[in-house]
Coordinates of C-alpha atoms in Angstrom, one line a residue:
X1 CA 15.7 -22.7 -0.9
X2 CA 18.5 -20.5 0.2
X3 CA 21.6 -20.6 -2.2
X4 CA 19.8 -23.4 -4.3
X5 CA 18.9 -22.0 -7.8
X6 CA 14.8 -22.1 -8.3
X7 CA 14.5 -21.8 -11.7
X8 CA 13.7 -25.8 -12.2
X9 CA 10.6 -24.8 -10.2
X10 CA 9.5 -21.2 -11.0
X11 CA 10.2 -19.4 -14.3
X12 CA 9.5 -16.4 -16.1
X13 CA 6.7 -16.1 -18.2
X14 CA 4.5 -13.7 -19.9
X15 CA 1.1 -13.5 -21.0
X16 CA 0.0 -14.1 -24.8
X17 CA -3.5 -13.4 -24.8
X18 CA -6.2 -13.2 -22.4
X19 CA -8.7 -16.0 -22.2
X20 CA -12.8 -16.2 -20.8
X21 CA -12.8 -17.1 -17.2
X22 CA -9.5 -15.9 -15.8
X23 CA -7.6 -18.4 -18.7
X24 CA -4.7 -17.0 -20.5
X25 CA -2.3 -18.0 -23.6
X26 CA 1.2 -18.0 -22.5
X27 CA 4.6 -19.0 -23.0
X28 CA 7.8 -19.4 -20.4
X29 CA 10.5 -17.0 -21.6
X30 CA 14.3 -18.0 -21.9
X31 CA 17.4 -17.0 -20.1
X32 CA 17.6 -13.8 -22.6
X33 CA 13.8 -12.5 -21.7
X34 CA 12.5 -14.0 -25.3
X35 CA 9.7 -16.9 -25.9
X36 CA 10.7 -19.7 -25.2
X37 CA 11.1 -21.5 -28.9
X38 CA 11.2 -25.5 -30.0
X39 CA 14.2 -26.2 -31.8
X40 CA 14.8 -22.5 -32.4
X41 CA 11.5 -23.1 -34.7
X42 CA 7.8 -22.0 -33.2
X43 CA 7.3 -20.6 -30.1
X44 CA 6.2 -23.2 -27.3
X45 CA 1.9 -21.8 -26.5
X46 CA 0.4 -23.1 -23.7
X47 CA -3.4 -23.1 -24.0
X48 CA -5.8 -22.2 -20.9
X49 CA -3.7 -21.4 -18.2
X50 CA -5.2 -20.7 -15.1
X51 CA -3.8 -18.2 -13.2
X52 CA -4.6 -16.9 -9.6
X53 CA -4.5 -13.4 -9.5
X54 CA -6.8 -10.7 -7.9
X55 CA -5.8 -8.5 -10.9
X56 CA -6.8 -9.3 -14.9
X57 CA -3.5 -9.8 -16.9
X58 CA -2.6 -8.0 -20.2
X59 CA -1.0 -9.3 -22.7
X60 CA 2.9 -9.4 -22.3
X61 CA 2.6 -8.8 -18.4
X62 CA 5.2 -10.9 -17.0
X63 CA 4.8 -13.7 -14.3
X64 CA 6.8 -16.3 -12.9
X65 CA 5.2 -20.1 -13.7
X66 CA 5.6 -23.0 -11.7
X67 CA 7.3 -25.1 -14.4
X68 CA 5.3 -28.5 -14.2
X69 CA 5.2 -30.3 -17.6
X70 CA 3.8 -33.0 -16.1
X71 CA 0.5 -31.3 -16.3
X72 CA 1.2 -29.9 -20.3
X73 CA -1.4 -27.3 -21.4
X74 CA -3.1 -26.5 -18.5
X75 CA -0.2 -25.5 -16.1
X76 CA -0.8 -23.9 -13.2
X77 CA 0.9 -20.4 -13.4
X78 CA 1.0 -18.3 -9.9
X79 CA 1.9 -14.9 -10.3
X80 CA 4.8 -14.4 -7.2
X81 CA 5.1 -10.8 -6.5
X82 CA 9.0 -10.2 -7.3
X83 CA 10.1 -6.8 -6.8
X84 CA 12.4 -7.5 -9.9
X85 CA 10.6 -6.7 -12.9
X86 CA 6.6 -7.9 -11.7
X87 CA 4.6 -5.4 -9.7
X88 CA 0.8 -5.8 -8.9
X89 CA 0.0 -2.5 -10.4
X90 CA -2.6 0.4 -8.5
X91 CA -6.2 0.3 -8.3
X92 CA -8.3 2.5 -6.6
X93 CA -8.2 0.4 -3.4
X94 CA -4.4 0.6 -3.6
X95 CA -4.6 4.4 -3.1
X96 CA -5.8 4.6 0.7
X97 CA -2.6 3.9 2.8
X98 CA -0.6 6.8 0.8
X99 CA -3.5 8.7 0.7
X100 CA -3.5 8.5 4.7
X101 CA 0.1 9.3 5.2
X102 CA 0.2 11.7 3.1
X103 CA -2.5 13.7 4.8
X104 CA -0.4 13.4 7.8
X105 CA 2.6 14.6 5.9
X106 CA 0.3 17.9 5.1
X107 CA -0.8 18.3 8.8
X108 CA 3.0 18.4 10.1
X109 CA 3.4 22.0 8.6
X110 CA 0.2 23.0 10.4
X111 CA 0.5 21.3 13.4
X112 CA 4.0 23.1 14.2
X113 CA 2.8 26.5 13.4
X114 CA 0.1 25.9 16.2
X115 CA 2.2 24.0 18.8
X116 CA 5.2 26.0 18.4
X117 CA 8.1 25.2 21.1
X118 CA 6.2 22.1 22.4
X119 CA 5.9 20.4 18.7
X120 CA 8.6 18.3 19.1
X121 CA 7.7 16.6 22.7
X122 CA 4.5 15.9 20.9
X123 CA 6.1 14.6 17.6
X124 CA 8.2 11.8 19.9
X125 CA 4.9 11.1 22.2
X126 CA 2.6 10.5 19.0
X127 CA 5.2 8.3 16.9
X128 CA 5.2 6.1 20.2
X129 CA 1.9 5.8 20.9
X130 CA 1.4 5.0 16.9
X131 CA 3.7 1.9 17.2
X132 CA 2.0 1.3 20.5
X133 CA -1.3 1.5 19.4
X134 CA -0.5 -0.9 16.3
X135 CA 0.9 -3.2 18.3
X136 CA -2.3 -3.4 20.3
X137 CA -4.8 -2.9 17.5
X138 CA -2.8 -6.0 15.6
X139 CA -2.5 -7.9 18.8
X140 CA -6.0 -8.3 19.0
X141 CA -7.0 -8.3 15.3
X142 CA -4.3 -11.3 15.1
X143 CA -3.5 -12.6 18.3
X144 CA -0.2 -12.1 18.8
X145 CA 2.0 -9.8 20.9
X146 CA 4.2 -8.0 18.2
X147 CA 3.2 -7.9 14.5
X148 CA 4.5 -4.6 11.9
X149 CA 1.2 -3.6 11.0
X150 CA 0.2 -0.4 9.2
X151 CA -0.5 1.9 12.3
X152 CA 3.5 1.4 13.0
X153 CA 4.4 2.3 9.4
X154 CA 2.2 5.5 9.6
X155 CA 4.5 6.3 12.9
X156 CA 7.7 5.8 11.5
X157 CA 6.1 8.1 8.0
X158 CA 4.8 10.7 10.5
X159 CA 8.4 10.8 12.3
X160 CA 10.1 10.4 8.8
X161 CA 8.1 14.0 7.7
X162 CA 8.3 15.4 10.9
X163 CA 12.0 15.2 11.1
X164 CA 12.8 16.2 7.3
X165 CA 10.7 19.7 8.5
X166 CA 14.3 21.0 9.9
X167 CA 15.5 21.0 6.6
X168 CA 14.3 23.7 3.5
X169 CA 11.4 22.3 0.7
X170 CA 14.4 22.3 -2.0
X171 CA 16.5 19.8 0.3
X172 CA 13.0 17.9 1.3
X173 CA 12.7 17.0 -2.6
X174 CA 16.4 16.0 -2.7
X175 CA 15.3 13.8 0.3
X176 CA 12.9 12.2 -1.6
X177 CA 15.1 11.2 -4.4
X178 CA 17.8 10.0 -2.3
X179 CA 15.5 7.7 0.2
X180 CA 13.5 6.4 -3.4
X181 CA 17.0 5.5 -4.7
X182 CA 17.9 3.7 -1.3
X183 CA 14.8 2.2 -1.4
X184 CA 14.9 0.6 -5.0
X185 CA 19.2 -0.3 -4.3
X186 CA 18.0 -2.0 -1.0
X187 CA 14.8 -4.5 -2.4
X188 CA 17.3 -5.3 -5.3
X189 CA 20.2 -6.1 -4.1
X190 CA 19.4 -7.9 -0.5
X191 CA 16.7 -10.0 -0.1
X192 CA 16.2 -9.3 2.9
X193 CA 14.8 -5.8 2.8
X194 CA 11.9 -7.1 1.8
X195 CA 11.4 -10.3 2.9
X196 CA 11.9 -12.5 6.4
X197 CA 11.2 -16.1 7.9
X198 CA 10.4 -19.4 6.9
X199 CA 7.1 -19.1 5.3
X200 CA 6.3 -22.9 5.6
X201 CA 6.1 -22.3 9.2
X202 CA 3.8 -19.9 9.4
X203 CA 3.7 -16.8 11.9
X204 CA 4.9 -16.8 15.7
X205 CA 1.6 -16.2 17.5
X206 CA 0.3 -16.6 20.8
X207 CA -1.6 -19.8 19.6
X208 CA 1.3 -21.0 16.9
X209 CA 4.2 -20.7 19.2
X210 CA 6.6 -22.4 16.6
X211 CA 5.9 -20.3 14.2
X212 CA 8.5 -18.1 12.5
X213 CA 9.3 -15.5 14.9
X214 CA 10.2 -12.8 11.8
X215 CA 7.5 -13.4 9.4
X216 CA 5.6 -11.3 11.8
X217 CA 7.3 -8.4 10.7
X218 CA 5.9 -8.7 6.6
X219 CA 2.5 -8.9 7.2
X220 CA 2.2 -5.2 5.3
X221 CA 5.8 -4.5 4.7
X222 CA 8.8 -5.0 6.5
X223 CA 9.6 -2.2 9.1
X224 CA 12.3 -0.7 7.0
X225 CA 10.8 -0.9 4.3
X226 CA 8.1 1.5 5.9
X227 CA 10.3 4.4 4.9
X228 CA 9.1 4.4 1.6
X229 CA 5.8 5.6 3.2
X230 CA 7.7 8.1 4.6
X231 CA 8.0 9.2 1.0
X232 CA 4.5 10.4 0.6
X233 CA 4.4 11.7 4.2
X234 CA 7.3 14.1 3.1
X235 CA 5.4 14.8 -0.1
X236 CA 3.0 15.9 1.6
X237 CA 5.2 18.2 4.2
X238 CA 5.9 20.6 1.1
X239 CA 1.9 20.7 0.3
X240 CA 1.4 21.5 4.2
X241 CA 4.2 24.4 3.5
X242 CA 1.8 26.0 0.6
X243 CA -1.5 25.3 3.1
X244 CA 0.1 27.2 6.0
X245 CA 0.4 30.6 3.4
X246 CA -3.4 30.4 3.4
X247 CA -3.3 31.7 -0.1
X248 CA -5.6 30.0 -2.8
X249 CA -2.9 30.5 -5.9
X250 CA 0.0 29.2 -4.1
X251 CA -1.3 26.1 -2.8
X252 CA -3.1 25.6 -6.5
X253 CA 0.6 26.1 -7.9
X254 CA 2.2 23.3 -5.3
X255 CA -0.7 20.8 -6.1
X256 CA -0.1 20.8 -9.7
X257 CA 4.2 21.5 -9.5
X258 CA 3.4 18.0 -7.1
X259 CA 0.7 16.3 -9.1
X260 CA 2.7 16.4 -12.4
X261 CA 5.8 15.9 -11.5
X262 CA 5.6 13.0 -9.0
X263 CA 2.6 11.3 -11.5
X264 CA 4.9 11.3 -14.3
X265 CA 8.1 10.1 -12.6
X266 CA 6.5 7.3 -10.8
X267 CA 5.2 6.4 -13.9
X268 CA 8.3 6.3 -15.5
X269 CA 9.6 4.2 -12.6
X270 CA 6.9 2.0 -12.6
X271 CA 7.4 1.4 -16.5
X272 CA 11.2 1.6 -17.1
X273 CA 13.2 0.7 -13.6
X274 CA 10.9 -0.9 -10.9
X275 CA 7.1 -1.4 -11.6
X276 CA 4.0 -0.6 -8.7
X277 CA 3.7 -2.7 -6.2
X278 CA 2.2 -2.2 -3.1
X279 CA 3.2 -5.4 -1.1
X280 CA 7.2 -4.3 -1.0
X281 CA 6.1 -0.5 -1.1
X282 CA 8.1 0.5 -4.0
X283 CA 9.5 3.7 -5.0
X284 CA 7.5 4.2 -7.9
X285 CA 4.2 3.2 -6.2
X286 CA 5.2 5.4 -3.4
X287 CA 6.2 8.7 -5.8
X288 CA 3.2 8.0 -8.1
X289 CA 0.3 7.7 -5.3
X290 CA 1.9 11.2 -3.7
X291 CA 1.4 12.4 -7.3
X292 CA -2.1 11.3 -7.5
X293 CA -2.9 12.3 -3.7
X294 CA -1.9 15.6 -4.4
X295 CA -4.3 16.3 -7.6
X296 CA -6.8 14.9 -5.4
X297 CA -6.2 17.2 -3.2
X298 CA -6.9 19.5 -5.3
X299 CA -10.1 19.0 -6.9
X300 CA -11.5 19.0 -3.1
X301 CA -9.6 22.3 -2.5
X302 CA -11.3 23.7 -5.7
X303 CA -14.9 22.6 -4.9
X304 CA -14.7 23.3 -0.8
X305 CA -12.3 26.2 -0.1
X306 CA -12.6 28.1 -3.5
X307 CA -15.7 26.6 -4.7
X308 CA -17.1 27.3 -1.3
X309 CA -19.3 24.3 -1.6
X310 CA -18.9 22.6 1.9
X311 CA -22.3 20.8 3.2
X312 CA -22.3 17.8 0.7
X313 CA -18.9 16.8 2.5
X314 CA -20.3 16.4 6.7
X315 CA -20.7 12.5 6.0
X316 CA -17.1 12.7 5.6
X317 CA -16.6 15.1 8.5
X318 CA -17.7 12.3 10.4
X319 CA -14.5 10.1 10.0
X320 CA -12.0 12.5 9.6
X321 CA -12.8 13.7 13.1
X322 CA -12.0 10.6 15.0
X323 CA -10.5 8.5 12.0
X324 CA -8.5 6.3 14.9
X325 CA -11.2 5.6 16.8
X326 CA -13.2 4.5 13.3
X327 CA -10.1 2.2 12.7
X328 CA -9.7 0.6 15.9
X329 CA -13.5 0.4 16.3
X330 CA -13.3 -2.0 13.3
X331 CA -12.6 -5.3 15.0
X332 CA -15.2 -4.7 17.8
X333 CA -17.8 -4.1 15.0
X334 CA -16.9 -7.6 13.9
X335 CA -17.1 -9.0 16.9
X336 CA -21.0 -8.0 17.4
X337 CA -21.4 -8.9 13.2
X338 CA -20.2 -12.0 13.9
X339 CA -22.0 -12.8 17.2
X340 CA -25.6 -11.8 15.6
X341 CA -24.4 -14.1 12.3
X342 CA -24.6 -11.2 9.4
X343 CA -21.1 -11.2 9.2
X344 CA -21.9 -13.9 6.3
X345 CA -23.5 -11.1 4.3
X346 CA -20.0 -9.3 4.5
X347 CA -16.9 -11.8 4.1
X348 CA -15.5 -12.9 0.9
X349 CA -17.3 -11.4 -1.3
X350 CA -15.7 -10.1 -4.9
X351 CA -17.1 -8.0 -7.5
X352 CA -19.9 -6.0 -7.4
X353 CA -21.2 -7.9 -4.6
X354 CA -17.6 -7.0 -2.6
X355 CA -18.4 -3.4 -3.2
X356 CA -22.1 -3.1 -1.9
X357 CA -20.6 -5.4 0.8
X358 CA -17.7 -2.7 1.2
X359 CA -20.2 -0.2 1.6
X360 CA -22.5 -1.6 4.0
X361 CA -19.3 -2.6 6.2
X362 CA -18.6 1.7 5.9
X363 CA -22.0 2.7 6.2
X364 CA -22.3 0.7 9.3
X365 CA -18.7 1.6 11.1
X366 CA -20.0 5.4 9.8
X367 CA -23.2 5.0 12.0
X368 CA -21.0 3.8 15.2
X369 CA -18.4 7.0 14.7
X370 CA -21.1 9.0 14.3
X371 CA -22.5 8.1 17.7
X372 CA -19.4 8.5 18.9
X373 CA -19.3 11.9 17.9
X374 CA -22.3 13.2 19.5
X375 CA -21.4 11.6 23.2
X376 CA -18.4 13.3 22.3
X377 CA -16.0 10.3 22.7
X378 CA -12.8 10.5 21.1
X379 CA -9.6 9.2 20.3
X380 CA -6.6 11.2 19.4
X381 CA -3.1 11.0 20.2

């Protein structure tokens, strides 16, 4: 559909009112933003909309429609995820990737106070062995020989962070501004930034070799796009600066000067320039998730290193010991699920049931680590 306009087939619409069983009231909206109107009369309602969403709507959220009037009042509305004005918003899943790189953007400080003059030899070995490692890990998850997956992202966040160290933490937040700004001028302005290939042919892979050989590079986000992970890995540098001081009121003072301001200004983002949305990785989801990772942060710095209060947290000592090792364990886990036929009980599940499934799948990748642990096998790079 390059240079052809799309609007005969998808148009913008927003939510009236929310209906029983993922139904909604709706109306398409007309070249000025405003309900679409009959004869400049009553606004044009279409009753019991399904729409296909993971997400419940609200009313006014906006969506783009597949304009069929061939099928009247129950149109079939499909939510695409344009950078543009929709977002998918944050839930609580949504929070782990930032929450990971932004770890790693904390680390940096204290990993170059320990290594000293070899810290940057170890910075370039680990960001390659990160894309390496993802290529693998994706590789065999997806069978293919190249793919952008989220281990590469993390290594071009951890280099991001890394790198911004040379400069002070007052340039490091200017940083941050200018790369958000980038960011948000790059997804709106060329397409793309955000999106590659023919998605009718699906992805190049070993057993589709006439797939699209770029769509590969989308499956999270595209690689450049990965620097708006960076984002929360530099966030978290200027935590990691207020961690090395080893002093409980200046790392309480960061956390909040972080938590409040980065909450609030993704926020305003999110509501008054480009909304959350994790699939393109935008600014504001990016900014707001640092925000939130760093208050976080905080109530666990309260309850373990003031608080004192350390034993309830060894079940999570078990991960965060040999957290690569728990994430590329995860496709051999399936592997002996699937061959023993309980991976049933697991896969596609949703609602309450996908949470106890969720839990078991943890519980059960949290016994395997843990065995790890005590043979002493690791993985670190």
């Amino acid at each position: 559909w390059e240079g052809k306009p799309h609007s005969p087939i998808y148009r913008k619409a927003k939510v009236l009112e929310r209906l029983p069983n993922t139904r909604y009231k709706g109306t398409f909206l007309d070249k000025k933003g405003n309900p679409e109107e009959t004869f400049g009369r009553n606004i044009v309602i279409y009753k019991n909309v399904l729409v296909t969403h993971a997400k419940p709507l609200r009313k006014d959220d906006g969506i783009l429609a597949i304009n069929r009037q061939d099928l009247e009042f129950t149109v079939l509305w499909h939510p695409m995820l344009e950078f543009r004005g929709y977002g998918n918003g944050c839930t609580f899943t949504d929070l782990v990737a930032p929450f990971f790189v932004f770890i790693v953007g904390m680390c940096i400080p204290l990993s170059k106070q320990r290594r000293g003059a070899a810290w940057w030899k170890h910075v370039g070995t680990r960001t390659l062995l990160l894309i390496l490692a993802g290529v693998i890990y994706i590789s065999l998850v997806l069978k293919t020989s190249y793919w952008w997956g989220i281990l590469q992202a993390i290594g071009v966040a951890y280099f991001m962070g890394a790198a911004l160290m040379r400069f002070t933490a007052i340039k490091r937040w200017l940083a941050v501004a200018i790369i958000a700004i980038f960011h948000g001028y790059m997804s709106w302005h060329y397409t793309w930034w955000l999106e590659l290939g023919d998605k009718s042919k699906g992805f190049l892979t070993i057993v589709n070799p006439l797939g699209d050989p770029l769509q590969p590079l989308t499956l999270h986000c595209t690689p450049w796009a990965s620097i708006s992970y960076g984002l929360c890995t530099v966030v978290g540098t200027l935590l990691g600066d207020a961690i090395v001081s080893r002093k409980h009121k200046t790392i309480i003072k960061q956390c909040l000067l972080i938590g409040i301001v980065f909450t609030v200004v993704g926020y305003l983002l999110h509501i008054y320039q480009a909304p959350i949305n994790k699939d393109y990785v935008s600014p504001s989801y990016s900014i707001f998730t640092s925000g939130i990772a760093a208050l976080t942060f905080l109530i666990f710095y309260l309850i373990i290193d003031v608080g004192g209060f350390k034993v309830w947290a060894w079940p999570l000592n078990v991960y965060g010991s040999n957290a690569l090792l728990a994430y590329f364990m995860q496709p051999v886990v399936r592997v002996f699920v699937i061959a023993l036929g309980f991976y049933g009980f697991l896969d596609g599940l949703s609602g309450w049931h996908g949470v106890w499934g969720g839990l078991l799948w943890t519980a059960l990748l949290w016994c395997v680590v843990l065995w790890c642990n005590k043979k002493k096998i690791y993985w670190r790079l």
